[in-house]
XYZ file of C-alpha atoms in Angstrom:
724
model
C 20.332 0.958 34.550
C 23.968 0.445 33.910
C 25.465 -2.389 33.269
C 25.620 -4.096 36.048
C 22.417 -3.323 37.525
C 22.037 -5.810 33.837
C 24.234 -8.758 35.132
C 23.164 -8.413 38.703
C 19.488 -8.645 37.562
C 20.384 -11.201 35.200
C 22.807 -13.156 37.615
C 19.879 -13.904 40.139
C 18.121 -16.469 37.860
C 20.684 -17.165 35.345
C 23.983 -19.766 35.213
C 27.141 -17.358 35.186
C 28.259 -18.909 32.338
C 24.733 -17.455 31.194
C 25.866 -13.660 32.678
C 28.632 -13.794 30.901
C 27.121 -14.548 26.904
C 25.030 -11.005 28.197
C 27.989 -8.726 29.031
C 29.658 -10.178 25.867
C 27.053 -9.316 23.522
C 26.887 -6.008 25.355
C 30.464 -5.443 23.960
C 29.977 -5.378 20.788
C 26.759 -3.684 21.270
C 28.188 -0.916 22.718
C 31.324 -1.423 20.288
C 28.533 -1.615 17.107
C 26.872 1.397 18.517
C 30.333 4.332 19.444
C 29.271 7.141 18.925
C 25.773 6.520 18.297
C 23.595 8.558 20.527
C 19.618 9.206 21.411
C 17.537 12.961 21.802
C 18.453 12.934 24.770
C 22.035 13.124 25.151
C 22.697 9.687 26.542
C 25.524 7.242 24.674
C 23.199 4.840 22.405
C 23.699 1.866 23.688
C 21.593 3.213 26.909
C 18.829 2.492 25.541
C 20.371 -1.396 24.768
C 20.537 -2.264 27.807
C 17.403 -0.475 29.889
C 15.524 -2.641 27.370
C 17.533 -5.802 28.260
C 17.115 -4.805 32.263
C 13.246 -4.676 31.014
C 13.126 -7.948 29.628
C 15.492 -9.170 33.049
C 12.483 -8.125 35.143
C 10.720 -10.521 33.089
C 13.211 -13.453 33.808
C 13.580 -14.055 30.546
C 15.991 -16.581 28.426
C 19.658 -15.426 28.016
C 19.522 -15.530 23.970
C 16.277 -12.645 24.852
C 18.160 -11.121 27.316
C 21.051 -11.112 24.450
C 19.161 -9.990 21.910
C 17.420 -7.106 23.675
C 20.694 -6.021 24.141
C 21.170 -6.207 20.453
C 18.107 -5.407 18.301
C 19.304 -1.960 16.771
C 22.656 -3.578 15.739
C 21.497 -4.320 12.325
C 19.138 -1.989 11.616
C 21.790 0.902 12.491
C 24.955 0.518 12.360
C 27.278 -1.343 9.854
C 27.262 -4.593 11.306
C 24.755 -7.828 9.829
C 22.334 -9.929 10.413
C 25.320 -11.981 9.548
C 27.253 -11.097 11.650
C 24.863 -12.282 14.432
C 24.425 -15.515 13.514
C 27.979 -15.976 13.251
C 28.760 -14.641 16.795
C 25.637 -15.516 19.201
C 23.923 -17.748 16.814
C 21.049 -18.351 14.520
C 18.311 -18.189 17.281
C 19.161 -15.125 18.272
C 19.502 -13.289 14.205
C 15.999 -14.431 14.062
C 14.884 -12.664 16.954
C 16.906 -9.809 15.994
C 15.902 -10.379 12.619
C 12.122 -10.253 13.693
C 12.562 -6.715 15.742
C 14.433 -5.455 12.765
C 12.536 -2.699 11.133
C 12.216 -2.607 6.768
C 14.026 -0.031 5.406
C 15.279 -1.530 1.622
C 11.964 -0.913 0.351
C 10.631 1.640 -1.076
C 6.815 2.474 0.378
C 4.276 5.291 -0.818
C 4.158 6.393 2.564
C 4.867 6.878 6.203
C 1.853 4.471 7.359
C 2.111 2.087 4.121
C 6.006 1.449 5.480
C 5.267 1.473 9.436
C 2.255 -1.425 8.575
C 4.973 -3.507 6.784
C 7.132 -3.162 9.441
C 4.083 -4.151 12.164
C 3.593 -7.155 9.873
C 6.722 -7.760 9.809
C 6.818 -8.692 14.101
C 3.481 -9.896 13.670
C 4.865 -12.634 11.912
C 8.401 -13.238 13.398
C 6.504 -13.482 16.462
C 4.205 -16.219 15.108
C 7.477 -18.579 15.190
C 9.302 -16.795 18.616
C 7.031 -15.610 20.839
C 10.399 -13.671 22.569
C 9.908 -11.289 19.112
C 6.897 -9.831 20.187
C 8.226 -9.671 23.834
C 11.740 -7.655 22.986
C 9.750 -5.370 20.734
C 7.372 -4.504 24.017
C 11.178 -3.869 25.721
C 11.695 -1.239 23.544
C 8.234 0.827 23.450
C 7.697 1.153 26.958
C 11.840 2.211 27.068
C 11.251 4.588 24.089
C 7.560 5.198 26.246
C 10.169 6.915 28.677
C 12.143 8.763 26.804
C 9.339 10.330 25.110
C 9.794 13.262 25.935
C 13.148 13.817 24.242
C 11.010 14.038 20.555
C 9.192 16.483 18.735
C 4.817 16.848 20.070
C 4.251 15.501 16.417
C 6.555 11.949 17.409
C 5.311 11.878 20.063
C 1.263 12.526 19.913
C 2.272 9.166 16.615
C 3.757 7.393 19.153
C 1.495 7.739 21.703
C -1.098 6.938 19.545
C 0.693 3.533 18.390
C 1.522 2.877 21.329
C -2.459 2.465 22.072
C -4.231 1.218 18.905
C -1.077 -1.771 18.493
C 1.215 -1.998 21.938
C -0.932 -1.665 24.975
C -3.714 -4.156 23.913
C -0.621 -6.088 22.795
C 1.233 -6.601 25.931
C -3.022 -7.104 27.381
C -3.367 -10.204 25.023
C 0.114 -11.922 26.666
C -0.776 -11.218 30.358
C 2.176 -8.334 30.476
C 0.006 -5.997 32.869
C 3.082 -4.991 34.042
C 4.338 -3.849 30.286
C 0.545 -3.010 29.823
C -0.036 -0.452 32.103
C 3.050 1.834 32.039
C 2.631 2.415 28.533
C -0.968 3.060 28.626
C -0.533 5.267 31.986
C 2.274 7.469 29.876
C 0.065 7.225 26.810
C -2.261 9.466 28.091
C 0.225 11.899 29.271
C 1.313 12.415 26.518
C -3.003 12.503 24.256
C -4.342 14.365 26.848
C -2.341 15.987 29.389
C -4.805 17.935 31.074
C -6.696 14.815 31.815
C -4.267 12.811 33.571
C -3.091 15.007 35.797
C -5.931 16.375 36.656
C -6.342 12.685 37.575
C -3.134 12.414 39.450
C -4.667 15.283 41.132
C -7.581 13.984 42.537
C -5.255 10.589 43.106
C -3.435 12.742 45.453
C -5.648 14.017 47.678
C -7.478 10.897 48.794
C -4.228 9.463 49.554
C -3.174 9.386 53.005
C -7.666 8.883 53.390
C -7.223 5.856 50.090
C -4.162 4.225 52.779
C -5.338 4.514 56.613
C -8.987 2.920 55.077
C -6.525 0.081 53.427
C -4.664 -0.018 56.252
C -7.404 -0.601 58.538
C -9.054 -3.446 56.610
C -6.067 -5.033 55.645
C -5.528 -6.305 59.779
C -9.236 -6.855 60.002
C -8.671 -9.517 56.969
C -4.989 -10.602 57.683
C -7.429 -11.261 61.474
C -9.352 -13.158 60.043
C -7.830 -15.501 57.535
C -5.719 -16.027 60.936
C -8.425 -17.752 62.368
C -8.630 -20.298 59.967
C -5.190 -21.141 59.787
C -4.561 -19.682 56.242
C -1.219 -17.642 54.838
C -1.666 -15.377 53.344
C -0.298 -11.729 51.336
C -1.829 -8.925 52.614
C -2.053 -5.560 50.086
C -3.662 -2.976 48.754
C -3.063 -2.831 44.524
C -2.205 0.037 43.277
C -5.535 2.196 40.490
C -3.421 3.254 37.680
C -5.100 6.932 35.881
C -5.294 4.810 31.935
C -8.649 2.323 33.417
C -9.457 6.256 35.610
C -9.549 7.696 32.735
C -11.291 4.540 30.669
C -14.018 4.753 33.575
C -14.712 8.598 33.469
C -14.702 8.881 29.519
C -16.312 5.996 28.330
C -18.667 4.806 31.107
C -19.169 8.996 31.862
C -18.516 8.135 35.701
C -17.164 11.141 38.134
C -13.877 10.077 40.176
C -15.273 9.204 43.373
C -17.995 6.935 41.767
C -14.962 3.982 39.816
C -15.559 1.457 43.407
C -11.962 -0.228 42.258
C -9.752 2.719 43.772
C -10.041 1.448 46.708
C -8.857 -1.754 46.517
C -7.167 -4.880 48.081
C -5.588 -8.320 46.821
C -5.381 -11.190 49.115
C -2.099 -13.841 47.572
C -2.580 -17.517 49.073
C -0.982 -20.696 48.914
C -3.639 -22.464 47.080
C -6.643 -22.780 44.921
C -8.911 -24.175 47.823
C -7.131 -21.498 50.106
C -8.863 -18.690 47.309
C -12.438 -20.052 47.766
C -11.782 -20.423 51.622
C -10.573 -16.459 51.863
C -14.085 -15.484 49.193
C -16.144 -17.143 51.749
C -14.578 -15.424 54.980
C -14.701 -12.233 52.475
C -18.272 -12.248 51.886
C -19.730 -13.207 56.256
C -17.756 -10.282 57.095
C -19.339 -7.715 54.688
C -21.979 -7.760 52.631
C -20.996 -8.101 48.180
C -22.497 -5.823 45.698
C -24.708 -7.911 43.249
C -23.086 -8.694 40.124
C -20.005 -7.167 40.250
C -17.425 -11.085 41.167
C -16.490 -12.800 38.574
C -14.657 -16.176 38.602
C -12.306 -16.071 36.259
C -10.644 -19.084 38.099
C -12.616 -21.468 37.043
C -12.745 -19.413 33.935
C -9.070 -17.730 33.346
C -9.289 -14.726 30.262
C -7.637 -15.730 27.644
C -3.789 -14.480 28.056
C -4.678 -16.860 30.990
C -4.838 -14.461 34.192
C -6.746 -16.347 36.392
C -7.711 -14.992 39.770
C -11.120 -14.524 41.992
C -12.978 -10.661 41.709
C -15.618 -9.376 44.799
C -16.788 -6.310 45.254
C -17.840 -5.434 48.727
C -19.338 -2.985 51.208
C -17.098 -1.865 53.332
C -15.609 -1.277 57.154
C -17.223 2.699 56.519
C -20.037 1.876 53.716
C -17.634 2.216 50.810
C -17.502 0.215 47.949
C -14.513 -1.733 47.680
C -12.826 -4.826 45.595
C -10.585 -7.390 46.306
C -9.096 -9.234 44.379
C -7.902 -13.345 45.335
C -5.141 -15.301 44.332
C -2.289 -18.236 44.363
C 0.878 -16.561 44.250
C 1.661 -18.542 40.379
C -1.851 -17.076 39.556
C 0.055 -13.718 40.584
C 3.307 -14.053 38.491
C 1.430 -15.080 35.588
C -0.951 -11.692 36.403
C 1.876 -9.966 35.755
C 4.269 -11.038 33.094
C 2.093 -13.541 31.556
C 3.524 -15.767 28.927
C 6.642 -14.769 30.102
C 5.917 -15.961 33.472
C 5.972 -19.694 32.145
C 9.023 -19.528 29.485
C 10.704 -22.765 29.665
C 14.151 -23.017 28.964
C 14.747 -23.377 33.271
C 13.207 -26.708 32.067
C 15.708 -27.205 30.134
C 13.122 -27.100 27.065
C 13.498 -25.979 23.879
C 9.515 -25.368 23.328
C 9.555 -21.140 24.459
C 6.596 -22.010 26.887
C 4.906 -24.785 28.358
C 3.682 -27.530 26.966
C -0.185 -27.094 28.118
C 0.111 -23.370 27.590
C -0.297 -24.481 23.929
C -3.430 -24.365 23.320
C -4.578 -20.657 24.946
C -1.539 -18.800 22.359
C -3.480 -20.846 18.956
C -4.590 -17.536 17.586
C -1.079 -16.477 17.924
C -0.975 -19.527 15.157
C -3.363 -18.309 12.833
C -1.643 -15.162 11.930
C 0.776 -16.543 9.038
C -2.941 -18.235 7.632
C -3.946 -14.554 7.681
C -0.654 -12.954 6.495
C -0.664 -14.879 3.482
C -4.076 -14.205 2.488
C -3.761 -10.576 3.046
C -3.751 -8.157 0.241
C -1.858 -5.842 1.761
C 0.369 -5.014 5.333
C -2.552 -2.317 6.393
C -5.541 -5.056 5.214
C -3.356 -8.076 7.491
C -2.999 -4.652 10.864
C -7.002 -4.275 10.266
C -7.551 -7.549 10.445
C -4.931 -8.203 13.437
C -6.966 -5.237 15.634
C -10.449 -6.311 15.542
C -9.083 -10.723 16.014
C -5.988 -9.705 19.134
C -7.387 -6.005 20.212
C -10.845 -5.821 20.211
C -13.143 -6.730 23.276
C -14.125 -9.929 23.208
C -17.492 -12.771 23.865
C -17.213 -15.733 26.208
C -19.311 -18.001 25.244
C -20.525 -21.435 25.990
C -20.904 -24.431 23.402
C -23.553 -26.654 24.533
C -21.107 -29.495 27.101
C -20.288 -26.561 28.302
C -16.638 -25.284 26.964
C -15.805 -21.529 26.585
C -15.704 -20.798 23.385
C -13.556 -17.063 23.345
C -14.671 -15.100 20.035
C -13.380 -10.892 19.497
C -17.304 -7.771 20.180
C -19.507 -8.234 17.379
C -19.207 -12.220 16.510
C -22.118 -14.367 14.910
C -23.120 -17.769 15.029
C -21.325 -18.239 11.584
C -17.812 -16.970 13.740
C -18.305 -19.232 16.453
C -18.808 -21.944 13.638
C -16.108 -21.959 12.219
C -13.833 -21.819 15.750
C -15.597 -24.805 16.202
C -14.571 -26.954 13.633
C -14.339 -25.996 9.843
C -16.525 -28.043 8.895
C -19.074 -27.203 11.036
C -18.869 -23.617 9.269
C -19.320 -25.103 5.759
C -22.581 -26.927 6.493
C -23.975 -24.502 8.862
C -27.712 -23.775 8.057
C -28.717 -22.932 11.461
C -27.966 -21.891 15.156
C -29.506 -21.913 18.189
C -28.213 -19.754 21.666
C -29.473 -20.052 24.654
C -32.198 -22.338 23.261
C -33.704 -20.116 21.174
C -33.574 -20.073 16.771
C -31.811 -16.791 16.023
C -30.907 -15.829 12.784
C -26.468 -16.143 11.081
C -26.481 -12.392 11.953
C -27.344 -12.554 15.654
C -24.695 -10.480 18.127
C -23.393 -12.998 20.276
C -23.356 -11.702 24.175
C -21.332 -12.889 26.955
C -22.395 -16.060 28.363
C -24.388 -16.801 25.375
C -25.482 -21.305 24.974
C -24.534 -21.539 21.478
C -25.713 -24.716 18.970
C -25.289 -25.033 15.384
C -27.758 -26.362 13.007
C -25.767 -27.995 10.560
C -26.647 -30.635 7.263
C -24.817 -32.809 5.444
C -27.085 -31.388 2.033
C -25.731 -27.866 2.630
C -25.085 -26.143 -0.041
C -22.111 -23.965 1.734
C -21.192 -21.187 2.653
C -22.875 -17.947 1.289
C -21.427 -14.990 0.258
C -23.111 -13.236 2.203
C -21.478 -14.361 5.260
C -18.550 -12.687 4.517
C -19.991 -8.729 5.368
C -21.357 -9.963 8.559
C -18.585 -13.006 10.031
C -16.792 -10.134 12.498
C -12.723 -13.172 13.299
C -10.714 -13.047 10.266
C -10.434 -16.934 10.627
C -14.209 -17.491 9.475
C -14.033 -14.736 6.621
C -10.680 -16.929 5.773
C -12.609 -20.003 5.681
C -15.188 -19.346 3.334
C -12.762 -17.508 1.029
C -11.080 -20.469 0.970
C -14.126 -22.882 0.708
C -15.346 -20.800 -2.930
C -11.592 -21.153 -4.566
C -11.836 -25.061 -4.094
C -15.670 -25.684 -4.339
C -16.891 -23.239 -7.137
C -13.132 -23.214 -9.214
C -15.045 -23.851 -12.588
C -18.343 -20.995 -11.926
C -15.554 -18.459 -10.292
C -13.109 -18.863 -13.133
C -15.849 -17.250 -15.774
C -17.232 -15.052 -13.126
C -14.031 -13.175 -12.617
C -12.897 -13.234 -16.538
C -16.062 -11.781 -16.994
C -15.464 -9.358 -13.949
C -11.757 -7.945 -14.797
C -12.679 -7.726 -19.144
C -15.640 -5.341 -18.014
C -13.386 -3.605 -15.863
C -10.898 -3.131 -18.675
C -13.822 -2.328 -21.026
C -15.061 0.767 -18.455
C -11.262 1.631 -18.547
C -11.344 1.983 -22.741
C -9.650 -0.393 -22.535
C -9.598 -3.852 -25.642
C -9.025 -6.614 -23.403
C -7.185 -8.332 -26.063
C -4.402 -6.560 -26.202
C -4.198 -6.030 -22.445
C -4.849 -9.936 -21.309
C -1.067 -10.829 -23.224
C 1.029 -13.384 -20.772
C 3.373 -10.986 -19.902
C 0.460 -8.259 -18.465
C -0.923 -12.111 -17.110
C 2.278 -12.667 -15.284
C 3.252 -9.666 -13.417
C -0.543 -10.217 -11.980
C 0.496 -13.759 -10.833
C 4.185 -12.263 -8.837
C 2.394 -9.671 -7.059
C -0.306 -12.022 -6.062
C 1.826 -15.113 -5.593
C -0.740 -17.051 -7.894
C 0.234 -19.934 -10.345
C -1.552 -19.594 -13.597
C -3.762 -17.145 -15.728
C -7.011 -19.704 -14.458
C -5.589 -19.304 -10.919
C -6.264 -15.110 -11.002
C -9.735 -15.080 -12.806
C -10.726 -17.580 -10.290
C -9.260 -15.696 -7.718
C -11.356 -12.351 -8.255
C -14.915 -15.010 -8.473
C -15.055 -16.196 -4.978
C -13.912 -12.728 -4.081
C -10.104 -12.961 -3.028
C -9.494 -9.847 -4.554
C -10.719 -6.894 -6.284
C -11.285 -6.841 -10.045
C -9.898 -3.130 -9.745
C -6.385 -4.354 -8.368
C -5.834 -6.774 -10.983
C -6.949 -4.542 -13.436
C -4.315 -1.806 -12.086
C -1.559 -3.550 -12.077
C -2.585 -5.768 -15.867
C -2.540 -1.931 -17.344
C 0.613 -0.959 -16.263
C 2.524 -1.396 -18.746
C 0.195 0.507 -21.187
C -0.349 3.827 -18.511
C 3.255 3.638 -18.514
C 2.852 3.806 -21.906
C 1.252 6.838 -21.969
C 2.344 9.044 -19.267
C 6.076 8.237 -21.605
C 4.890 9.479 -24.769
C 2.294 12.229 -23.758
C 5.525 14.768 -24.308
C 6.159 12.977 -27.784
C 2.457 13.523 -29.170
C 2.718 17.835 -27.591
C 6.092 17.949 -29.849
C 4.509 16.620 -32.955
C 1.329 19.527 -32.307
C 4.164 22.374 -31.560
C 1.467 25.742 -31.804
C -1.170 23.902 -31.237
C -3.871 27.347 -31.208
C -2.504 28.118 -35.251
C -3.596 25.232 -36.123
C -7.073 25.134 -37.801
C -10.901 23.373 -35.964
C -10.629 19.626 -36.992
C -14.608 18.401 -35.978
C -15.570 14.690 -34.865
C -18.527 13.994 -35.895
C -18.827 10.967 -33.058
C -17.790 12.838 -30.121
C -19.818 16.017 -31.659
C -16.839 17.721 -29.838
C -14.262 20.338 -31.782
C -10.111 19.868 -31.353
C -8.279 23.249 -31.788
C -5.044 21.933 -33.755
C -4.940 18.574 -33.493
C -5.824 16.560 -36.920
C -6.922 12.156 -36.291
C -7.388 11.973 -32.970
C -9.444 9.621 -31.475
C -12.231 11.790 -29.295
C -13.951 9.882 -26.357
C -15.252 11.554 -23.760
C -14.759 10.611 -20.220
C -17.282 9.012 -18.094
C -15.743 10.279 -15.015
C -17.104 13.494 -15.981
C -20.191 13.476 -17.773
C -19.852 15.715 -20.127
C -22.557 17.272 -21.647
C -23.416 20.403 -24.570
C -22.943 23.718 -22.325
C -20.014 22.563 -19.518
C -17.179 23.972 -20.334
C -14.734 21.329 -21.083
C -10.663 20.582 -22.058
C -9.142 17.833 -23.147
C -6.198 16.058 -22.596
C -4.260 13.585 -24.258
C -3.206 10.057 -23.224
C -1.714 7.934 -25.957
C -3.914 4.862 -28.132
C -6.349 6.826 -26.393
C -6.622 9.216 -27.956
C -8.062 13.025 -26.297
C -10.332 12.582 -22.934
C -12.848 15.477 -23.032
C -13.116 15.984 -19.567
C -14.656 18.981 -17.926
C -12.650 22.051 -16.716
C -14.270 22.166 -12.415
C -13.276 17.173 -12.836
C -10.796 16.138 -9.920
C -9.289 14.225 -12.226
C -7.304 16.994 -14.771
C -5.812 18.512 -11.423
C -2.971 16.563 -10.735
C 1.037 17.731 -11.769
C 1.703 18.275 -15.038
C -1.883 18.257 -16.518
C -1.246 22.120 -17.995
C 1.945 20.139 -20.550
C -1.253 17.660 -22.114
C -4.135 19.586 -22.074
C -5.728 21.004 -24.905
C -8.017 23.743 -26.142
C -12.085 22.726 -27.451
C -15.173 23.349 -28.332
C -18.489 21.961 -28.528
C -19.989 22.136 -32.100
C -22.778 23.904 -32.634
C -25.138 21.333 -34.611
C -24.559 18.541 -31.716
C -27.719 20.427 -28.876
C -29.924 18.191 -30.470
C -28.662 15.917 -32.336
C -26.492 13.685 -29.414
C -27.735 11.868 -26.402
C -25.126 11.904 -22.860
C -25.432 10.720 -20.192
C -25.547 12.188 -16.906
C -25.728 11.013 -13.523
C -27.423 13.502 -10.385
C -28.767 13.203 -7.272
C -32.223 13.424 -5.328
C -32.049 13.770 -2.221
C -35.097 14.528 0.106
C -38.193 13.209 3.050
C -38.198 9.892 3.088
C -42.337 9.516 2.498
C -44.160 6.826 0.847
C -44.363 7.747 -3.047
C -41.015 9.982 -3.319
C -39.811 7.778 -5.884
C -42.683 7.298 -8.068
C -43.306 10.753 -7.893
C -39.515 11.971 -9.485
C -39.622 8.806 -12.023
C -42.782 10.535 -13.492
C -41.410 13.642 -13.462
C -38.807 13.699 -15.431
C -41.327 11.203 -17.371
C -42.868 14.295 -17.838
C -40.023 16.471 -19.748
C -39.357 13.071 -22.358
C -36.053 12.486 -20.542
C -35.543 9.020 -21.039
C -34.127 7.496 -17.666
C -31.457 4.762 -17.822
C -31.160 3.298 -14.456
C -32.419 4.742 -10.467
C -32.510 4.023 -7.207
C -32.995 4.835 -3.849
C -32.200 4.090 -0.429
C -32.880 5.918 3.129
C -31.247 6.365 5.949
C -31.514 6.643 10.131
C -32.630 10.721 9.601
C -35.651 9.964 6.967
C -33.538 11.333 4.355
C -34.400 9.606 0.647
C -31.247 9.141 -1.620
C -32.386 8.604 -5.403
C -29.356 7.799 -7.959
C -29.826 8.317 -11.964
C -28.946 8.143 -14.877
C -30.508 10.448 -17.570
C -30.414 10.800 -20.953
C -30.227 14.572 -22.401
C -28.933 16.769 -24.984
C -27.583 19.210 -23.361
C -27.396 21.528 -20.579
C -30.308 23.824 -20.612
C -32.599 20.457 -21.072
C -30.373 18.883 -17.983
C -31.618 22.391 -15.742
C -34.940 21.755 -17.133
C -35.616 17.911 -15.584
C -33.573 19.262 -12.982
C -35.686 22.292 -12.129
C -38.702 20.250 -12.770
C -37.515 17.810 -10.283
C -37.098 20.692 -7.069
C -40.984 21.573 -7.961
C -42.163 18.029 -6.362
C -42.920 18.383 -2.279
C -39.981 17.634 0.311
C -37.241 17.323 -2.209
C -33.896 18.963 0.375
C -31.670 19.354 -3.399
C -30.564 17.771 -6.881
C -27.631 17.750 -7.639
C -24.599 16.846 -10.824
C -22.001 14.433 -9.137
C -19.370 12.943 -11.134
C -17.967 8.940 -10.697
């Protein structure tokens, strides 16, 4: 496409003044991108022009098309957002900023950066949906030119397109973009299957075209008899759709019914149902294949009648019947309802506001999400997963993510209904609150004003992010005092487990760091958040100990400098640990809890400031990292610790899941005069029992005796020592 093509497209529905503004934006972008080239060798300006052409095909407003032309200038040139705002206005600057990638921050990995970029896009989209339309157009053109990228990049972009952008286009109802994105992605992810389907379609093309021609002639004749004006055509089947049915429904190519499809476009809804009657009268409908999306539209506003009949040659024939307006919505989705032509400031007609209410929840989710990856995962569940459609007792349709339970339904209706839920009826029968809802279910929630409120277990069974957030909010408000105590205890326990003194760590400076990182306003708010599971204990402790860990890292070399020749010093005894450390005196020695070394194990010492020397097993993965060698010391077990001290060891036992297995294990260990500190067991779906035990032993020989005794029990598969 050229700028002339773009101006011609825009000129077909925009005023001359608006077209001039589009041309002015093109000239600005061309100058900014001067000297830049795409991987294909084309001047870079060709990309924004193609993006703008795709937006013009959707008949978007001039602001969106201008933003499409300028969408890369801030990211790839010296132009700033202030420059955009000054020359093209705040609205264009907002849209350009919404699709500009984050590049001013350092990220741990490319995955983190990508997740953060997506979060930025979705949050901007929640404020103005045009951001995502520009992003979809950008992705579509990039996919069209994907052949110029490396093989690794092709697979990465294709996967990302199938995971995020194609489902998003579908959620917005823009099938014109969705189908093309999916087909191109499949070509790079599974070229063998892609070209196989293409060849199969080519072989039968003439035969299908003749059949469709015969069918359309027959339908045309029938609708003329009742004076209905209709546009009838064959409907192309998309390659990815065929692939999914072959792959996931295990169908052969010739078993896919809707390869043969006819689309009928009429003037009114009344004509839709009249044509449906004609089709069902003329050809026999197939049971279970009729769907009325006019009476019950899809979440993306799609409306149409779908039916499958036995056609003239005995082959299944799919028929879609819709009005011209419905067809426009089916192809262009939300873009079909853009209200700029009516001079409204709102981006889309008010009557569709409730249809897109799920976008408004995005801002709420991103505030509660702990990081960008969590935000994207919750977004995928609510926006991109398969959906179920259930009914209220009054017949209203409620859309929920597949796998939702009655609690998700309750919170979708109203927060208080969710908070006061005590039970649920589905299709008139009582069900448990973890019942998986199915399309067509009629749900009635049972509530009580005397309810104690939501259970924390509900967080594990609910599927929608909205329900999870409302449950967390309830705990945050209702049980603040209890949560503060619970949170503080949890943090102090974790600090002690990591070898820190809570009094030394819970300083005003460290608490302030946590508050700034996670947007808390006080120390109590941090404890409360941990108490109601709004944030994990480990996240808070990691931030609290950041300064202490940094000091340990920086001073490790200084400690080592104090002992220039560690091997020449005499051994110093530490009676409390049972370990002899070569060359170091007056340092605290502790046995590491991650690998629980016991006498007889090969061990090594690791120096850390403020915590002395940690004793690890030599095979412990926690010491196998870069620069570890600079902090390692030679250590050995003392001879007189073989029987004088008890050491905790974690073991895992697997065996056939039979009655009494755990009792047999406990009895066998007791017979070796070994103390059992903790024991737990579970069985899996393969009838394999997994038993975890913590036992106290004197040395490695003692441990071997216990293990050998357990192995003699019938139905035991394996016994192994585990690290935490």
